[in-house]
Short mmCIF file of C-alpha atoms in Angstrom, two decimals:
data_model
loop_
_atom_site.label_atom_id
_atom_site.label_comp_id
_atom_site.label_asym_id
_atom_site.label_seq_id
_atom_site.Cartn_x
_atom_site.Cartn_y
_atom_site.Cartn_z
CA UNK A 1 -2.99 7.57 -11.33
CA UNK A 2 -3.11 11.21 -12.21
CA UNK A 3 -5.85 11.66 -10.04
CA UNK A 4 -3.86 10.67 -6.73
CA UNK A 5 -2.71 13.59 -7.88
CA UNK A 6 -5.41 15.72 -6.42
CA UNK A 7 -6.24 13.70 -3.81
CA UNK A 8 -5.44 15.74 -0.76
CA UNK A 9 -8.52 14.58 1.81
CA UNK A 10 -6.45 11.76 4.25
CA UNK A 11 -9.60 10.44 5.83
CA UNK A 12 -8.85 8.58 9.68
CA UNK A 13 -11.46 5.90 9.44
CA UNK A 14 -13.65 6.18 12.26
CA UNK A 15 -16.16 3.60 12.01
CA UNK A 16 -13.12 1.25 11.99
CA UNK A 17 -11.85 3.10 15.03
CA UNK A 18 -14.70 1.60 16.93
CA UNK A 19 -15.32 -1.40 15.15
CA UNK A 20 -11.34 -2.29 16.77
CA UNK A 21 -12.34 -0.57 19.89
CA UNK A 22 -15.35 -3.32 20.48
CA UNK A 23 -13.37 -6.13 19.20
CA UNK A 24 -10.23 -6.19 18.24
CA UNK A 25 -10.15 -7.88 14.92
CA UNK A 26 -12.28 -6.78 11.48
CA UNK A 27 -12.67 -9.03 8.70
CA UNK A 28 -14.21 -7.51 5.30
CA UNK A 29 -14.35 -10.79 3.76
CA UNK A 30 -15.21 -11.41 0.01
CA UNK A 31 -15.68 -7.67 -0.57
CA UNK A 32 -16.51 -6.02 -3.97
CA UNK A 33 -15.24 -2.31 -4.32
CA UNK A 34 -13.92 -0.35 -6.87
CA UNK A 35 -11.17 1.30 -5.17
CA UNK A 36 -10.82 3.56 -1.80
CA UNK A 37 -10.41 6.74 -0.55
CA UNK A 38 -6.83 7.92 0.43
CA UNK A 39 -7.27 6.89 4.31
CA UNK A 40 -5.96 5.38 7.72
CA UNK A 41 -6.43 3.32 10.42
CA UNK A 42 -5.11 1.72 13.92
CA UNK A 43 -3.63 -1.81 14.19
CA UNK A 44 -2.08 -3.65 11.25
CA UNK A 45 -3.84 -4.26 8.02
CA UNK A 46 -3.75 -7.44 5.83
CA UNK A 47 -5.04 -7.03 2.50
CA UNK A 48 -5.41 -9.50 -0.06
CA UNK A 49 -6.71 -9.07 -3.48
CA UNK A 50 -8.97 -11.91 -4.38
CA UNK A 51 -10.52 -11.22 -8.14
CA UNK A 52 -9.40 -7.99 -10.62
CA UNK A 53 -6.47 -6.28 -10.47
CA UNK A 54 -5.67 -2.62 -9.10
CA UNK A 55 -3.00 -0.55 -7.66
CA UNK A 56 -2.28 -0.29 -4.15
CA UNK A 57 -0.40 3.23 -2.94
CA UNK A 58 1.03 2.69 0.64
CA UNK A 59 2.93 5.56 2.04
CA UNK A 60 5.38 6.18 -0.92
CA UNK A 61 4.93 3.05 -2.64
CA UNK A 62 3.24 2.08 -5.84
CA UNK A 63 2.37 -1.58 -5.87
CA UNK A 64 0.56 -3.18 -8.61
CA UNK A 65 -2.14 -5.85 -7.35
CA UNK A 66 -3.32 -9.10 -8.94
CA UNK A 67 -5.18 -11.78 -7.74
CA UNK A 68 -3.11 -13.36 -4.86
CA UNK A 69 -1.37 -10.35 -4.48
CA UNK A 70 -1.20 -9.88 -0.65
CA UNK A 71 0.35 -6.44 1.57
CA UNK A 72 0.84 -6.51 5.77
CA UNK A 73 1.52 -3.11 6.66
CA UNK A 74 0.49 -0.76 9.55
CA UNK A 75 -2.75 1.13 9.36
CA UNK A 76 -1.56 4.47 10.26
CA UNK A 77 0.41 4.48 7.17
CA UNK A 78 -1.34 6.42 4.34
CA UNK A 79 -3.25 3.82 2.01
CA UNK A 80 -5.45 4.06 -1.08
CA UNK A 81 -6.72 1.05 -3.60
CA UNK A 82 -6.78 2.33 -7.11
CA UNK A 83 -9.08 0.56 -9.49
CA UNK A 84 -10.17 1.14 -13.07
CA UNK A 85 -12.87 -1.32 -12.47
CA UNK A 86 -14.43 -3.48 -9.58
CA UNK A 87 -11.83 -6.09 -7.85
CA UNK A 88 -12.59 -8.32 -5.00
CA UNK A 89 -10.90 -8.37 -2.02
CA UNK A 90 -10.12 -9.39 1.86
CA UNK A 91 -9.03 -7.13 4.60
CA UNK A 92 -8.39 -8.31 8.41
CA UNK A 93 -7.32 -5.26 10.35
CA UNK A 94 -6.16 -5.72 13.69
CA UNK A 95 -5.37 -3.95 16.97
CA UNK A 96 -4.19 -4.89 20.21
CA UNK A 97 -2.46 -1.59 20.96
CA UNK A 98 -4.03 -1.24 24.43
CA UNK A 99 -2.89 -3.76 26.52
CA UNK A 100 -4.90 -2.76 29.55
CA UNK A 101 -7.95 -2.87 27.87
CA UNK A 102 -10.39 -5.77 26.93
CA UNK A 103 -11.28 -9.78 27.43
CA UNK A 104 -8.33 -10.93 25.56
CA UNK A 105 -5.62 -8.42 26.99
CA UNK A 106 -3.14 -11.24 28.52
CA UNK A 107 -2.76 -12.88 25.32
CA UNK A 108 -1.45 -9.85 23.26
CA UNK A 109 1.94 -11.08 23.72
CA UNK A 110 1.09 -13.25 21.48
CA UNK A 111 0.22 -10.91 18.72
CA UNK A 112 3.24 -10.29 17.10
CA UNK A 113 4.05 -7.58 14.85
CA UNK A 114 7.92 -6.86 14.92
CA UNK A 115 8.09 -8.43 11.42
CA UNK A 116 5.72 -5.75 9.91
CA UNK A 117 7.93 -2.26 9.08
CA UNK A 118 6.61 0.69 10.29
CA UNK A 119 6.37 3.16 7.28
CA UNK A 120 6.00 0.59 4.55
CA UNK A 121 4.53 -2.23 3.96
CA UNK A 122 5.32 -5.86 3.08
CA UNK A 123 4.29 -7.12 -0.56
CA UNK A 124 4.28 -10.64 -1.98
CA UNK A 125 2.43 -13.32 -3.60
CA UNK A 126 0.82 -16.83 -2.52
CA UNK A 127 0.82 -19.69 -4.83
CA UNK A 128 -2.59 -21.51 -5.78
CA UNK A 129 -2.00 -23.30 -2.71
CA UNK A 130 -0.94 -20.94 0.11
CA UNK A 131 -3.76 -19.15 -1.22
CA UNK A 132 -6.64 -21.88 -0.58
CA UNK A 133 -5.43 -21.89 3.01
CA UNK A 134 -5.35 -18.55 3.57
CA UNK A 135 -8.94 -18.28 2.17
CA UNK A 136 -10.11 -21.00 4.15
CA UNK A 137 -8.95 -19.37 7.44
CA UNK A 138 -10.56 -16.27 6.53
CA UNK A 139 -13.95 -18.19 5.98
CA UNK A 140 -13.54 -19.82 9.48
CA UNK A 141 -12.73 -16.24 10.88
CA UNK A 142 -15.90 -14.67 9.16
CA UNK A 143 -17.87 -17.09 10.22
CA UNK A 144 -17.22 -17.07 13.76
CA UNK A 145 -17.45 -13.36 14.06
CA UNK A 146 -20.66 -13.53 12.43
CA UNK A 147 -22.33 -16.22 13.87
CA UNK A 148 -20.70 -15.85 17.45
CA UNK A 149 -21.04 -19.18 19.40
CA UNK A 150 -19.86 -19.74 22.17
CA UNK A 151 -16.07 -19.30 22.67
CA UNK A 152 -16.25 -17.17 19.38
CA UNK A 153 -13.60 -14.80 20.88
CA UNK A 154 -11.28 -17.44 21.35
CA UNK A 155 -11.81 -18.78 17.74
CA UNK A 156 -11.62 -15.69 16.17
CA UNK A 157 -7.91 -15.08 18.31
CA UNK A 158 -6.51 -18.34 17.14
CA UNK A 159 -7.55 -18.13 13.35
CA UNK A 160 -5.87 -14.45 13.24
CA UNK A 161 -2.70 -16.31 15.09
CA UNK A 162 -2.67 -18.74 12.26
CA UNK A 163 -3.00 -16.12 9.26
CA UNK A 164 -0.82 -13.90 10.38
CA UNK A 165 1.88 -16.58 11.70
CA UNK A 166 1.39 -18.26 8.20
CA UNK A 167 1.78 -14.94 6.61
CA UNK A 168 5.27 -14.23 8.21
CA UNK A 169 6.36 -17.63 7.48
CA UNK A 170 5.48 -16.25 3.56
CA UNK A 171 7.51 -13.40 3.41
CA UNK A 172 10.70 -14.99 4.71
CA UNK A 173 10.65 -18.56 2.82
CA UNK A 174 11.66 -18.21 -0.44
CA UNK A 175 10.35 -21.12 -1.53
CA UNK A 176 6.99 -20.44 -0.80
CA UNK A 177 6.41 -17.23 -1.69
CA UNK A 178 6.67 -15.13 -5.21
CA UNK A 179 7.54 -11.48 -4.83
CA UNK A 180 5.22 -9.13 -6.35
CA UNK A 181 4.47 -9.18 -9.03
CA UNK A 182 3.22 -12.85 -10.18
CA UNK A 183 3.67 -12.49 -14.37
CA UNK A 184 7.13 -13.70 -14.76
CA UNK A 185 10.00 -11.45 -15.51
CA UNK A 186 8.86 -8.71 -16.99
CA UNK A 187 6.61 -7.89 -14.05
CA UNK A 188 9.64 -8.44 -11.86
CA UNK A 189 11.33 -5.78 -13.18
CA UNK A 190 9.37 -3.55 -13.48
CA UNK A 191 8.34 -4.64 -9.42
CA UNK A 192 12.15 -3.55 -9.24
CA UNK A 193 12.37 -0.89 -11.31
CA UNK A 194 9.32 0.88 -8.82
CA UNK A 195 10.72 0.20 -5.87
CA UNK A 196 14.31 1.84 -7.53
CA UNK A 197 12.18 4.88 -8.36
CA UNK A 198 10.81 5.57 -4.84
CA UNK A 199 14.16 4.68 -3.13
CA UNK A 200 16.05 7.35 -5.29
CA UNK A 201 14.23 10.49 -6.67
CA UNK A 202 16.74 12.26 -5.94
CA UNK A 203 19.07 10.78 -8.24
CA UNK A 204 19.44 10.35 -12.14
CA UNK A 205 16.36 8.28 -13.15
CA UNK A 206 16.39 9.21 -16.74
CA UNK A 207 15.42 5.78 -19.02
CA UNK A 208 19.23 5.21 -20.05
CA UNK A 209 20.50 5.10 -16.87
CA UNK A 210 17.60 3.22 -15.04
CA UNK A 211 18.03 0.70 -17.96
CA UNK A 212 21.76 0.10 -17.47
CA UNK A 213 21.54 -0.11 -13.87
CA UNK A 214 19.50 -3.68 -14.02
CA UNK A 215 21.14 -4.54 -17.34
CA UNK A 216 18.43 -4.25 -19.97
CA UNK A 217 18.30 -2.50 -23.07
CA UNK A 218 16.10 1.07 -22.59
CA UNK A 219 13.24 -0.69 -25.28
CA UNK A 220 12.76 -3.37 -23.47
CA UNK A 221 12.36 -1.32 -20.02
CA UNK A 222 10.15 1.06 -21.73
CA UNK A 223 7.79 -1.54 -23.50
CA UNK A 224 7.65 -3.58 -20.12
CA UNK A 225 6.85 -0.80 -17.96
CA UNK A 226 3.91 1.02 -20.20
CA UNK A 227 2.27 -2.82 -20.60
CA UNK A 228 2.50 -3.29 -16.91
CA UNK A 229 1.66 0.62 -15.72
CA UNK A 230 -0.32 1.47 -18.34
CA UNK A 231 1.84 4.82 -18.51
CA UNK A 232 5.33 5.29 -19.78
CA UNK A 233 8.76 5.08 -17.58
CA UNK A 234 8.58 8.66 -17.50
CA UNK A 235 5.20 9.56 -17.15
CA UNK A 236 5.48 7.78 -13.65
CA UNK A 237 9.08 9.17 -12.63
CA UNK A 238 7.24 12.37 -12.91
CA UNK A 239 4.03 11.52 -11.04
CA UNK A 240 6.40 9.76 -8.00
CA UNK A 241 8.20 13.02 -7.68
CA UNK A 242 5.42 15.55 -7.89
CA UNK A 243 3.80 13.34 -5.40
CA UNK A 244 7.09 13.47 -2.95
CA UNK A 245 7.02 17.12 -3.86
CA UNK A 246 3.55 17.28 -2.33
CA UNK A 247 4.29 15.75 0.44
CA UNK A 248 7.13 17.95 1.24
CA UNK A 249 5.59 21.06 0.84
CA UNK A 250 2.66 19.78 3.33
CA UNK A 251 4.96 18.79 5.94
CA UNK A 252 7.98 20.71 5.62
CA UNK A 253 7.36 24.22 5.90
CA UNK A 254 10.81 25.88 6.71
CA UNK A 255 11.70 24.01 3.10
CA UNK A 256 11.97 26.53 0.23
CA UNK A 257 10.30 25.07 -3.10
CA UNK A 258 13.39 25.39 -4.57
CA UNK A 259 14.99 23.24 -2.22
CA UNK A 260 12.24 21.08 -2.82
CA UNK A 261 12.66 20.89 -6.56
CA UNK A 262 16.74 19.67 -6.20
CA UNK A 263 15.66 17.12 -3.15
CA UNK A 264 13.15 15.37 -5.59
CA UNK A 265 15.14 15.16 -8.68
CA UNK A 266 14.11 18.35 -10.55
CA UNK A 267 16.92 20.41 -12.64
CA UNK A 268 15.56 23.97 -11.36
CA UNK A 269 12.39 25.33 -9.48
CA UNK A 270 11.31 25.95 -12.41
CA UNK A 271 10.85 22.43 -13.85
CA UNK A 272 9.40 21.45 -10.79
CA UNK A 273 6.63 24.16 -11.01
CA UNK A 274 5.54 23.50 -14.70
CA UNK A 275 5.36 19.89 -14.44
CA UNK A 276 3.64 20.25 -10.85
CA UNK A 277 1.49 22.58 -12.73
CA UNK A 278 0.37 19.80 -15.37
CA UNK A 279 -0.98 17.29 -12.93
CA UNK A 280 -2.22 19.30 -9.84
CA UNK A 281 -3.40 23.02 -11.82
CA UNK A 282 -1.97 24.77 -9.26
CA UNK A 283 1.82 25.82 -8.71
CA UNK A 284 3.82 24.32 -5.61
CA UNK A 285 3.58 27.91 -3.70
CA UNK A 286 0.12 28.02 -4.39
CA UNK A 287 -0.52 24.49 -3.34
CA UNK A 288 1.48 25.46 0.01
CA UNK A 289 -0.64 28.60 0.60
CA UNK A 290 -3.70 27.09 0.11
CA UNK A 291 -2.98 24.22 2.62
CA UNK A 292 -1.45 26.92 4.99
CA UNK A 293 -4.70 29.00 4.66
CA UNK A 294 -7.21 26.76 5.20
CA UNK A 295 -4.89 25.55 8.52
#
């Protein structure tokens, strides 16, 4: 995760761009990688994790990924799959944004995404069986924009309107669906205990106080989180904030680093500069100059 870190090059993903522009649906179906770039896209992306395990960073989230493990969030939010070896995947990206355009422009009324937020993303889980139906949509979708019959257009259109229509259903019935992550309790809280983290780096997110805030004792917390995270409680309050941090010097110029340093949770400038220091090799007004000098 510490190389995130250093990963300043947001790449807009061109060939996708006109891959959406012929057609508006993609399908990278049964896809090995080993992780991604820190990019965006138009339309909405659906990504499901199929085989391995990884961690997903969407805008200003952190969200661990196991098999199963599915997000629905907007492509033009900043997203990056990170992978410590290969995991196997499916991705349907969609995009009806211009409804003056194409063969299938009366029916994007019926392509719905209200339910998706627009600077997150959604996160959640299908059981063994949700998941056999999802994957046997996606099949029928990949095969019908590869083959393309007849009607294909029309095919691929209704199998997207049944994913994504059986995807919504998933993330508000909560008997059907299993919030992320799938490995029982401890995973849920520490699922929790991330999503407390982004929400609030401004405010005391020491161990103790984190711990007595969802009622556990601070070894259990601790143990939990470095299983799950492979890092300690800490380790990744500090790399959440130094990533806000970086993100706030980028876009907020008329900021002082000081300023900076208080908003994300740091005691003094100073704190914020030496641990800023120890994961990016660079202090935050250097950083800032840098970006300003090469604009």
């Amino acid at each position: 995760m510490k190389d995130l870190m250093n990963n300043d090059k947001l790449q807009w993903l061109v060939d996708i761009e006109k891959t959406l522009n012929r057609f508006p649906i993609l399908l990278r179906f049964n896809e090995w990688t080993k992780g991604t770039n820190f990019h965006y896209q138009p339309g909405v992306e659906i990504h499901i994790t199929q085989e391995g395990e990884g961690t997903m960073v969407v805008g200003r989230q952190i969200l661990l990924q196991t098999p199963r493990s599915v997000l629905v969030f907007r492509g033009t939010v900043p997203h990056q799959m990170i992978s410590k070896s290969s995991y196997k995947r499916a991705v349907i990206c969609v995009n009806f944004s211009n409804e003056d355009e194409g063969m299938l422009s009366s029916l994007h009324r019926l392509i719905d995404f209200a339910w998706v937020p627009d600077d997150s993303c959604l996160s959640f889980s299908l059981s063994p069986k949700q998941f056999q139906k999802v994957e046997e949509m996606c099949r029928g979708l990949s095969h019908e924009l590869g083959v393309r019959e007849i009607g294909w257009e029309r095919m691929a259109l209704a199998l997207v309107l049944q994913i994504t229509a059986y995807l919504q259903r998933s993330t508000t019935d909560s008997e059907r669906v299993t919030m992320l992550p799938m490995k029982g309790k401890k995973n849920d809280l520490v699922q929790a205990c991330l999503d407390y983290v982004c929400g609030n780096l401004g405010e005391e997110l020491s161990l103790k106080a984190v711990a007595k805030r969802f009622a556990v004792s601070e070894e259990h917390l601790t143990r939990s989180f470095t299983k799950e995270m492979d890092i300690s409680f800490y380790q990744y309050v500090l790399l959440q904030r130094v990533a806000e941090g970086k993100r706030l010097l980028r876009e907020s110029a008329d900021v002082s680093v000081s300023e900076i340093a208080y908003m994300i949770g740091f005691p003094s400038s100073s704190h914020f500069s030496r641990h800023f220091k120890a994961l990016t090799e660079e202090t935050p007004s250097a950083y800032r100059q840098r970006l300003f000098a090469a604009e």
